[in-house]
Amino acid sequence: MHLRIDGDTRLLVLTGAGVSAESGVPTFRDASGLWENHPVEKVATLEGFEADPRLVWRFYSERRRRAKNVHPNAGHAALADAESRMGDRFLLVTQNVDGLHRRAGSIRLVEMHGSLFETSCTGCRREAFPDDGEYLADPPRCEECASRGRVGLLRPAVVWFGEVLDPMRMHRVSSFIDESRGARLVFLAVGTSGLVYPAAGMVLQARAAGAEAWLVNAEPPENLRAFHHFVRGPSGKVLPPLFEWS
Ligand code: BJW
């Protein structure tokens, strides 16, 4: 099955953990996925972090270490290639925090759940800053807070359950959809279980604007019925020959 792209097509892509699976990054909910050995409420909520920041930093430090040692795969490359052909008619929204899309060359990119390689402060409003440190002993403290005589615990700059997503990032997605009225809009989801909101609802948001909805996934996900076309298989194999350019 081929997804035809012509000069009037606008392509909105949403990726999840499955797109990085062939690079060796574990998914969350598959067998031996991350949530199997790490209770989600302990490592992916603010409450979990406040209860045991050392445990949470160990979890994210280990993921930083692993992510530094993997490489983008053919699926990431196929999406970067599509962007280089389509320019501003293309937007890639990823739930992944591993940085692999950027390393594959994607630029028109929204990292909706943040980045594994950025850190923010729980005590002050400073912007998230680049950080690839691994903190296995004491959780790191904010120097800016310290300079004002306060204690601010640093945290990974990712979006945990119950936290609100950055409105500026989500605005880019809504704007892309709004600007597609009158054109042919295609929504393509890749490697995501369709369980976590608001990402899982994006297909309906795009369809409300008339989008044709495609899905590439190893298994049928929770929100399968929302899609017009389902191509089952590993994204590193399915994506490179998927697009038909006209
Ligand atoms: C392959 C493959 C291969 C394998 N090729 N495919 C509406 C309804 C119900 C609940 C809610 C709602 N709105 C908000 C909520 C609450 C909550 C939520 O969604 N809960 C549900 C679980 C019920 N959402 C939130 O709290 C969000 N915040 C929010 O909405 O704020 C406003 C609000 C707050 C409170 C109440 C109401 C509103 C925030 C969600 C943040 C999610 N954060 C995480 C952690 C990020 C940092 C980190 O990485 O550690 O994001 S959780 C985790 O799940 C991570 C992922 O990005 C996310 C999605 O997972 P993904 O990517 O789908 O991975 P998997 O493992 O689930 O699936 C992989 C898929 O790939 C599988 O299908 C495989 O088959 C496939 N696959 N290999 C292709 N080679």
mmCIF file of C-alpha atoms and ligand atoms in Angstrom:
data_model
loop_
_atom_site.group_PDB
_atom_site.id
_atom_site.type_symbol
_atom_site.label_atom_id
_atom_site.label_comp_id
_atom_site.label_asym_id
_atom_site.label_seq_id
_atom_site.Cartn_x
_atom_site.Cartn_y
_atom_site.Cartn_z
ATOM 1 C CA MET A 1 0.000 0.000 0.000
ATOM 2 C CA HIS A 2 1.344 3.454 -0.916
ATOM 3 C CA LEU A 3 0.605 6.861 0.515
ATOM 4 C CA ARG A 4 0.490 9.248 -2.462
ATOM 5 C CA ILE A 5 1.917 12.723 -1.866
ATOM 6 C CA ASP A 6 1.428 15.461 -4.447
ATOM 7 C CA GLY A 7 2.149 19.202 -4.480
ATOM 8 C CA ASP A 8 -1.144 19.998 -2.655
ATOM 9 C CA THR A 9 -0.661 17.500 0.184
ATOM 10 C CA ARG A 10 0.123 18.610 3.734
ATOM 11 C CA LEU A 11 1.452 15.853 5.982
ATOM 12 C CA LEU A 12 1.092 15.811 9.780
ATOM 13 C CA VAL A 13 2.996 12.919 11.373
ATOM 14 C CA LEU A 14 2.643 11.740 14.983
ATOM 15 C CA THR A 15 5.238 9.264 16.241
ATOM 16 C CA GLY A 16 5.484 7.189 19.396
ATOM 17 C CA ALA A 17 7.939 4.806 20.991
ATOM 18 C CA GLY A 18 7.514 2.176 18.240
ATOM 19 C CA VAL A 19 9.431 4.315 15.723
ATOM 20 C CA SER A 20 12.545 4.085 17.920
ATOM 21 C CA ALA A 21 12.144 0.385 18.784
ATOM 22 C CA GLU A 22 14.341 -0.736 15.890
ATOM 23 C CA SER A 23 17.073 1.601 17.160
ATOM 24 C CA GLY A 24 17.070 -0.381 20.420
ATOM 25 C CA VAL A 25 15.053 2.087 22.546
ATOM 26 C CA PRO A 26 12.499 0.185 24.664
ATOM 27 C CA THR A 27 8.816 1.040 24.209
ATOM 28 C CA PHE A 28 6.573 1.585 27.250
ATOM 29 C CA ARG A 29 3.730 -0.904 27.066
ATOM 30 C CA ASP A 30 5.039 -3.829 24.990
ATOM 31 C CA ALA A 31 6.271 -6.998 26.725
ATOM 32 C CA SER A 32 9.536 -6.052 28.530
ATOM 33 C CA GLY A 33 8.656 -2.391 27.902
ATOM 34 C CA LEU A 34 9.710 0.307 30.366
ATOM 35 C CA TRP A 35 6.533 0.196 32.435
ATOM 36 C CA GLU A 36 6.951 -3.510 33.127
ATOM 37 C CA ASN A 37 9.804 -2.992 35.592
ATOM 38 C CA HIS A 38 9.151 0.620 36.558
ATOM 39 C CA PRO A 39 5.733 1.457 38.076
ATOM 40 C CA VAL A 40 4.481 4.417 36.066
ATOM 41 C CA GLU A 41 3.140 6.286 39.118
ATOM 42 C CA LYS A 42 6.590 6.130 40.731
ATOM 43 C CA VAL A 43 8.716 7.304 37.790
ATOM 44 C CA ALA A 44 6.382 9.322 35.534
ATOM 45 C CA THR A 45 4.385 11.567 37.871
ATOM 46 C CA LEU A 46 5.352 14.660 39.882
ATOM 47 C CA GLU A 47 4.093 12.883 43.008
ATOM 48 C CA GLY A 48 6.483 9.984 42.321
ATOM 49 C CA PHE A 49 9.359 12.436 41.831
ATOM 50 C CA GLU A 50 8.580 14.305 45.049
ATOM 51 C CA ALA A 51 8.417 11.020 46.961
ATOM 52 C CA ASP A 52 11.713 9.656 45.600
ATOM 53 C CA PRO A 53 13.712 11.995 43.326
ATOM 54 C CA ARG A 54 16.738 9.720 43.477
ATOM 55 C CA LEU A 55 14.790 6.767 42.016
ATOM 56 C CA VAL A 56 13.354 8.944 39.239
ATOM 57 C CA TRP A 57 16.770 10.426 38.365
ATOM 58 C CA ARG A 58 18.243 6.920 38.235
ATOM 59 C CA PHE A 59 15.499 5.877 35.800
ATOM 60 C CA TYR A 60 16.051 8.889 33.528
ATOM 61 C CA SER A 61 19.854 8.765 33.852
ATOM 62 C CA GLU A 62 19.810 5.171 32.664
ATOM 63 C CA ARG A 63 17.595 6.182 29.733
ATOM 64 C CA ARG A 64 19.953 9.071 28.911
ATOM 65 C CA ARG A 65 22.872 6.642 28.913
ATOM 66 C CA ARG A 66 21.094 4.219 26.591
ATOM 67 C CA ALA A 67 19.805 6.940 24.252
ATOM 68 C CA LYS A 68 23.342 8.308 23.793
ATOM 69 C CA ASN A 69 24.419 4.918 22.464
ATOM 70 C CA VAL A 70 21.706 4.343 19.845
ATOM 71 C CA HIS A 71 21.236 5.743 16.363
ATOM 72 C CA PRO A 72 18.289 6.818 14.197
ATOM 73 C CA ASN A 73 16.900 4.027 12.026
ATOM 74 C CA ALA A 74 15.443 3.871 8.511
ATOM 75 C CA GLY A 75 12.017 4.981 9.812
ATOM 76 C CA HIS A 76 13.428 8.225 11.261
ATOM 77 C CA ALA A 77 15.368 8.762 8.026
ATOM 78 C CA ALA A 78 12.262 8.267 5.835
ATOM 79 C CA LEU A 79 10.420 10.990 7.788
ATOM 80 C CA ALA A 80 13.381 13.382 7.546
ATOM 81 C CA ASP A 81 13.467 12.727 3.802
ATOM 82 C CA ALA A 82 9.720 13.452 3.483
ATOM 83 C CA GLU A 83 10.271 16.777 5.272
ATOM 84 C CA SER A 84 13.148 17.722 2.969
ATOM 85 C CA ARG A 85 10.828 17.181 -0.023
ATOM 86 C CA MET A 86 7.763 18.910 1.451
ATOM 87 C CA GLY A 87 9.202 21.808 3.470
ATOM 88 C CA ASP A 88 6.512 23.775 5.316
ATOM 89 C CA ARG A 89 3.794 21.381 4.121
ATOM 90 C CA PHE A 90 5.217 18.889 6.653
ATOM 91 C CA LEU A 91 5.103 18.783 10.467
ATOM 92 C CA LEU A 92 6.407 16.007 12.709
ATOM 93 C CA VAL A 93 4.989 15.727 16.231
ATOM 94 C CA THR A 94 6.685 13.183 18.443
ATOM 95 C CA GLN A 95 5.809 11.817 21.858
ATOM 96 C CA ASN A 96 9.368 10.511 22.080
ATOM 97 C CA VAL A 97 11.953 12.209 24.248
ATOM 98 C CA ASP A 98 14.975 10.341 22.840
ATOM 99 C CA GLY A 99 16.114 13.015 20.343
ATOM 100 C CA LEU A 100 16.421 10.515 17.473
ATOM 101 C CA HIS A 101 14.217 12.467 15.017
ATOM 102 C CA ARG A 102 16.405 15.551 15.421
ATOM 103 C CA ARG A 103 19.532 13.450 15.005
ATOM 104 C CA ALA A 104 18.024 12.008 11.781
ATOM 105 C CA GLY A 105 17.701 15.562 10.412
ATOM 106 C CA SER A 106 14.074 16.482 11.223
ATOM 107 C CA ILE A 107 13.694 20.233 11.828
ATOM 108 C CA ARG A 108 9.959 20.938 11.649
ATOM 109 C CA LEU A 109 9.564 18.998 14.857
ATOM 110 C CA VAL A 110 7.389 19.309 17.961
ATOM 111 C CA GLU A 111 8.607 17.255 20.935
ATOM 112 C CA MET A 112 5.262 17.243 22.752
ATOM 113 C CA HIS A 113 6.457 15.261 25.811
ATOM 114 C CA GLY A 114 9.714 17.200 26.172
ATOM 115 C CA SER A 115 13.286 15.984 25.876
ATOM 116 C CA LEU A 116 15.388 13.439 27.718
ATOM 117 C CA PHE A 117 18.374 15.762 27.235
ATOM 118 C CA GLU A 118 16.895 18.799 28.937
ATOM 119 C CA THR A 119 16.487 19.580 32.631
ATOM 120 C CA SER A 120 14.204 22.062 34.375
ATOM 121 C CA CYS A 121 13.756 23.280 37.945
ATOM 122 C CA THR A 122 10.890 22.449 40.302
ATOM 123 C CA GLY A 123 11.677 25.568 42.355
ATOM 124 C CA CYS A 124 11.931 28.425 39.835
ATOM 125 C CA ARG A 125 10.629 29.363 36.405
ATOM 126 C CA ARG A 126 13.943 29.179 34.536
ATOM 127 C CA GLU A 127 13.722 27.738 31.025
ATOM 128 C CA ALA A 128 14.559 24.081 30.513
ATOM 129 C CA PHE A 129 18.254 23.821 29.633
ATOM 130 C CA PRO A 130 20.346 21.255 27.722
ATOM 131 C CA ASP A 131 21.752 18.580 30.051
ATOM 132 C CA ASP A 132 22.969 15.060 29.380
ATOM 133 C CA GLY A 133 24.199 14.461 32.936
ATOM 134 C CA GLU A 134 23.616 11.149 34.646
ATOM 135 C CA TYR A 135 22.704 11.481 38.311
ATOM 136 C CA LEU A 136 22.924 8.156 40.064
ATOM 137 C CA ALA A 137 23.641 9.367 43.591
ATOM 138 C CA ASP A 138 22.266 12.706 44.818
ATOM 139 C CA PRO A 139 19.589 14.415 42.688
ATOM 140 C CA PRO A 140 20.982 17.639 41.161
ATOM 141 C CA ARG A 141 20.120 21.070 42.639
ATOM 142 C CA CYS A 142 19.428 24.333 40.842
ATOM 143 C CA GLU A 143 22.310 26.841 40.935
ATOM 144 C CA GLU A 144 20.007 29.790 40.206
ATOM 145 C CA CYS A 145 17.843 28.929 43.220
ATOM 146 C CA ALA A 146 20.984 28.457 45.331
ATOM 147 C CA SER A 147 22.215 31.943 44.333
ATOM 148 C CA ARG A 148 18.992 33.328 45.866
ATOM 149 C CA GLY A 149 19.439 31.270 49.015
ATOM 150 C CA ARG A 150 16.758 28.741 48.079
ATOM 151 C CA VAL A 151 16.795 25.018 47.421
ATOM 152 C CA GLY A 152 15.437 24.006 44.005
ATOM 153 C CA LEU A 153 15.443 20.405 42.935
ATOM 154 C CA LEU A 154 16.170 19.863 39.243
ATOM 155 C CA ARG A 155 14.025 17.407 37.261
ATOM 156 C CA PRO A 156 14.012 15.882 33.780
ATOM 157 C CA ALA A 157 12.231 18.265 31.361
ATOM 158 C CA VAL A 158 9.668 15.699 30.250
ATOM 159 C CA VAL A 159 5.867 15.696 30.598
ATOM 160 C CA TRP A 160 4.609 13.336 33.264
ATOM 161 C CA PHE A 161 1.050 12.079 33.770
ATOM 162 C CA GLY A 162 -1.260 14.755 35.095
ATOM 163 C CA GLU A 163 0.983 17.544 33.766
ATOM 164 C CA VAL A 164 -0.183 20.029 31.182
ATOM 165 C CA LEU A 165 1.597 20.024 27.829
ATOM 166 C CA ASP A 166 3.363 23.197 26.680
ATOM 167 C CA PRO A 167 0.589 25.311 25.054
ATOM 168 C CA MET A 168 3.062 26.850 22.536
ATOM 169 C CA ARG A 169 4.016 23.413 21.248
ATOM 170 C CA MET A 170 0.406 22.293 20.986
ATOM 171 C CA HIS A 171 -0.475 25.562 19.250
ATOM 172 C CA ARG A 172 1.947 24.694 16.430
ATOM 173 C CA VAL A 173 -0.013 21.473 15.844
ATOM 174 C CA SER A 174 -3.425 23.189 15.856
ATOM 175 C CA SER A 175 -2.111 25.931 13.556
ATOM 176 C CA PHE A 176 -0.768 23.378 11.085
ATOM 177 C CA ILE A 177 -4.184 21.686 11.009
ATOM 178 C CA ASP A 178 -6.048 25.010 10.699
ATOM 179 C CA GLU A 179 -3.795 26.164 7.855
ATOM 180 C CA SER A 180 -4.581 22.939 5.973
ATOM 181 C CA ARG A 181 -8.187 23.818 5.247
ATOM 182 C CA GLY A 182 -8.642 23.851 1.475
ATOM 183 C CA ALA A 183 -5.597 21.594 0.928
ATOM 184 C CA ARG A 184 -5.359 17.821 1.132
ATOM 185 C CA LEU A 185 -4.380 17.020 4.731
ATOM 186 C CA VAL A 186 -2.922 13.608 5.562
ATOM 187 C CA PHE A 187 -2.424 12.489 9.163
ATOM 188 C CA LEU A 188 0.056 9.647 9.710
ATOM 189 C CA ALA A 189 0.551 8.007 13.116
ATOM 190 C CA VAL A 190 3.543 5.725 13.602
ATOM 191 C CA GLY A 191 4.440 3.363 16.443
ATOM 192 C CA THR A 192 2.054 4.493 19.162
ATOM 193 C CA SER A 193 -0.451 2.576 21.276
ATOM 194 C CA GLY A 194 -3.147 5.275 21.101
ATOM 195 C CA LEU A 195 -3.624 5.179 24.873
ATOM 196 C CA VAL A 196 -2.136 8.437 26.059
ATOM 197 C CA TYR A 197 -3.917 11.776 25.631
ATOM 198 C CA PRO A 198 -3.812 14.329 24.134
ATOM 199 C CA ALA A 199 -1.666 12.516 21.506
ATOM 200 C CA ALA A 200 -4.258 9.760 21.049
ATOM 201 C CA GLY A 201 -6.932 12.327 20.189
ATOM 202 C CA MET A 202 -4.882 14.079 17.505
ATOM 203 C CA VAL A 203 -6.208 11.788 14.778
ATOM 204 C CA LEU A 204 -9.761 12.964 15.519
ATOM 205 C CA GLN A 205 -8.644 16.596 15.606
ATOM 206 C CA ALA A 206 -7.076 16.146 12.149
ATOM 207 C CA ARG A 207 -10.082 14.241 10.822
ATOM 208 C CA ALA A 208 -12.391 17.036 11.954
ATOM 209 C CA ALA A 209 -10.414 19.219 9.520
ATOM 210 C CA GLY A 210 -10.954 16.654 6.740
ATOM 211 C CA ALA A 211 -7.731 14.650 7.077
ATOM 212 C CA GLU A 212 -7.177 11.246 5.537
ATOM 213 C CA ALA A 213 -5.798 9.166 8.430
ATOM 214 C CA TRP A 214 -3.012 6.590 8.051
ATOM 215 C CA LEU A 215 -1.412 4.374 10.667
ATOM 216 C CA VAL A 216 1.829 2.385 10.622
ATOM 217 C CA ASN A 217 2.140 0.136 13.680
ATOM 218 C CA ALA A 218 3.445 -3.266 14.695
ATOM 219 C CA GLU A 219 0.113 -4.169 16.370
ATOM 220 C CA PRO A 220 -3.435 -2.789 16.090
ATOM 221 C CA PRO A 221 -3.597 0.027 18.689
ATOM 222 C CA GLU A 222 -6.420 1.146 20.966
ATOM 223 C CA ASN A 223 -7.707 3.814 18.559
ATOM 224 C CA LEU A 224 -7.456 1.714 15.350
ATOM 225 C CA ARG A 225 -11.009 2.533 14.231
ATOM 226 C CA ALA A 226 -10.145 6.211 13.888
ATOM 227 C CA PHE A 227 -7.887 5.467 10.886
ATOM 228 C CA HIS A 228 -8.785 4.967 7.226
ATOM 229 C CA HIS A 229 -5.643 2.949 6.386
ATOM 230 C CA PHE A 230 -3.585 0.632 8.600
ATOM 231 C CA VAL A 231 -0.208 -0.703 7.437
ATOM 232 C CA ARG A 232 0.933 -3.321 9.929
ATOM 233 C CA GLY A 233 4.650 -3.862 10.422
ATOM 234 C CA PRO A 234 7.867 -2.391 11.810
ATOM 235 C CA SER A 235 8.200 1.264 10.865
ATOM 236 C CA GLY A 236 11.856 0.907 9.841
ATOM 237 C CA LYS A 237 10.707 -1.429 7.065
ATOM 238 C CA VAL A 238 7.287 0.059 6.255
ATOM 239 C CA LEU A 239 8.116 3.794 6.104
ATOM 240 C CA PRO A 240 10.955 3.925 3.513
ATOM 241 C CA PRO A 241 8.805 2.549 0.637
ATOM 242 C CA LEU A 242 5.466 3.979 1.897
ATOM 243 C CA PHE A 243 5.424 7.366 0.169
ATOM 244 C CA GLU A 244 4.626 7.640 -3.541
ATOM 245 C CA TRP A 245 5.693 11.056 -4.824
ATOM 246 C CA SER A 246 3.759 12.677 -7.670
HETATM 247 C C1 BJW B 1 5.970 -0.547 16.684
HETATM 248 C C2 BJW B 1 7.243 -1.055 16.624
HETATM 249 C C3 BJW B 1 7.889 -0.887 15.409
HETATM 250 C C4 BJW B 1 6.569 -1.472 18.557
HETATM 251 N N1 BJW B 1 7.270 -0.261 14.408
HETATM 252 N N2 BJW B 1 5.374 0.065 15.669
HETATM 253 C C5 BJW B 1 -8.420 11.969 28.067
HETATM 254 C C6 BJW B 1 -8.943 10.704 28.322
HETATM 255 C C7 BJW B 1 -8.369 9.880 29.294
HETATM 256 C C8 BJW B 1 -7.286 10.300 30.029
HETATM 257 C C9 BJW B 1 -6.771 11.542 29.788
HETATM 258 C C10 BJW B 1 -7.342 12.360 28.825
HETATM 259 N N3 BJW B 1 -6.623 13.522 28.787
HETATM 260 C C11 BJW B 1 -5.621 13.456 29.694
HETATM 261 C C12 BJW B 1 -5.691 12.265 30.321
HETATM 262 C C13 BJW B 1 -4.740 11.794 31.400
HETATM 263 C C14 BJW B 1 -3.431 11.243 30.852
HETATM 264 C C15 BJW B 1 -3.729 10.029 29.980
HETATM 265 O O1 BJW B 1 -3.668 10.064 28.778
HETATM 266 N N4 BJW B 1 -4.023 8.890 30.610
HETATM 267 C C16 BJW B 1 -4.322 7.667 29.876
HETATM 268 C C17 BJW B 1 -3.158 6.699 30.057
HETATM 269 C C18 BJW B 1 -5.616 7.115 30.383
HETATM 270 N N5 BJW B 1 -2.714 12.259 30.104
HETATM 271 C C19 BJW B 1 -1.958 13.154 30.688
HETATM 272 O O2 BJW B 1 -1.855 13.189 31.910
HETATM 273 C C20 BJW B 1 -1.237 14.169 29.818
HETATM 274 N N6 BJW B 1 -1.471 15.457 30.322
HETATM 275 C C21 BJW B 1 -2.610 16.166 30.063
HETATM 276 O O3 BJW B 1 -3.413 15.788 29.228
HETATM 277 O O4 BJW B 1 -2.745 17.335 30.784
HETATM 278 C C22 BJW B 1 -4.058 17.879 30.932
HETATM 279 C C23 BJW B 1 -4.821 16.980 31.894
HETATM 280 C C24 BJW B 1 -4.216 16.551 33.059
HETATM 281 C C25 BJW B 1 -4.929 15.690 33.941
HETATM 282 C C26 BJW B 1 -6.215 15.266 33.614
HETATM 283 C C27 BJW B 1 -6.808 15.716 32.432
HETATM 284 C C28 BJW B 1 -6.100 16.587 31.565
HETATM 285 C C29 BJW B 1 0.274 13.958 29.892
HETATM 286 C C30 BJW B 1 0.712 12.661 29.307
HETATM 287 C C31 BJW B 1 2.226 12.524 29.468
HETATM 288 C C32 BJW B 1 2.733 11.157 29.031
HETATM 289 N N7 BJW B 1 4.085 11.028 29.437
HETATM 290 C C33 BJW B 1 4.833 9.849 29.031
HETATM 291 C C34 BJW B 1 6.221 9.937 29.700
HETATM 292 C C35 BJW B 1 7.050 11.003 28.995
HETATM 293 C C36 BJW B 1 8.457 11.044 29.456
HETATM 294 C C37 BJW B 1 9.182 9.728 29.259
HETATM 295 O O5 BJW B 1 9.427 9.301 28.125
HETATM 296 O O6 BJW B 1 9.513 9.131 30.292
HETATM 297 O O7 BJW B 1 4.968 9.805 27.619
HETATM 298 S S1 BJW B 1 4.011 8.320 29.416
HETATM 299 C C38 BJW B 1 4.549 7.461 27.960
HETATM 300 O O8 BJW B 1 3.415 7.145 27.120
HETATM 301 C C39 BJW B 1 5.382 8.475 27.193
HETATM 302 C C40 BJW B 1 4.969 8.220 25.790
HETATM 303 O O9 BJW B 1 5.292 9.335 24.969
HETATM 304 C C41 BJW B 1 3.508 7.948 25.919
HETATM 305 C C42 BJW B 1 2.887 7.207 24.754
HETATM 306 O O10 BJW B 1 3.442 5.957 24.591
HETATM 307 P P1 BJW B 1 3.648 5.373 23.121
HETATM 308 O O11 BJW B 1 4.630 6.200 22.399
HETATM 309 O O12 BJW B 1 2.331 5.203 22.482
HETATM 310 O O13 BJW B 1 4.363 3.978 23.437
HETATM 311 P P2 BJW B 1 3.725 2.532 23.769
HETATM 312 O O14 BJW B 1 4.798 1.713 24.359
HETATM 313 O O15 BJW B 1 2.484 2.671 24.533
HETATM 314 O O16 BJW B 1 3.301 1.960 22.346
HETATM 315 C C43 BJW B 1 4.265 1.618 21.357
HETATM 316 C C44 BJW B 1 3.507 1.136 20.126
HETATM 317 O O17 BJW B 1 4.446 0.921 19.093
HETATM 318 C C45 BJW B 1 2.746 -0.196 20.322
HETATM 319 O O18 BJW B 1 1.439 -0.061 19.768
HETATM 320 C C46 BJW B 1 3.558 -1.211 19.521
HETATM 321 O O19 BJW B 1 2.742 -2.205 18.901
HETATM 322 C C47 BJW B 1 4.189 -0.337 18.479
HETATM 323 N N8 BJW B 1 5.487 -0.792 18.005
HETATM 324 N N9 BJW B 1 7.521 -1.662 17.868
HETATM 325 C C48 BJW B 1 5.982 0.201 14.604
HETATM 326 N N10 BJW B 1 9.135 -1.393 15.231
#
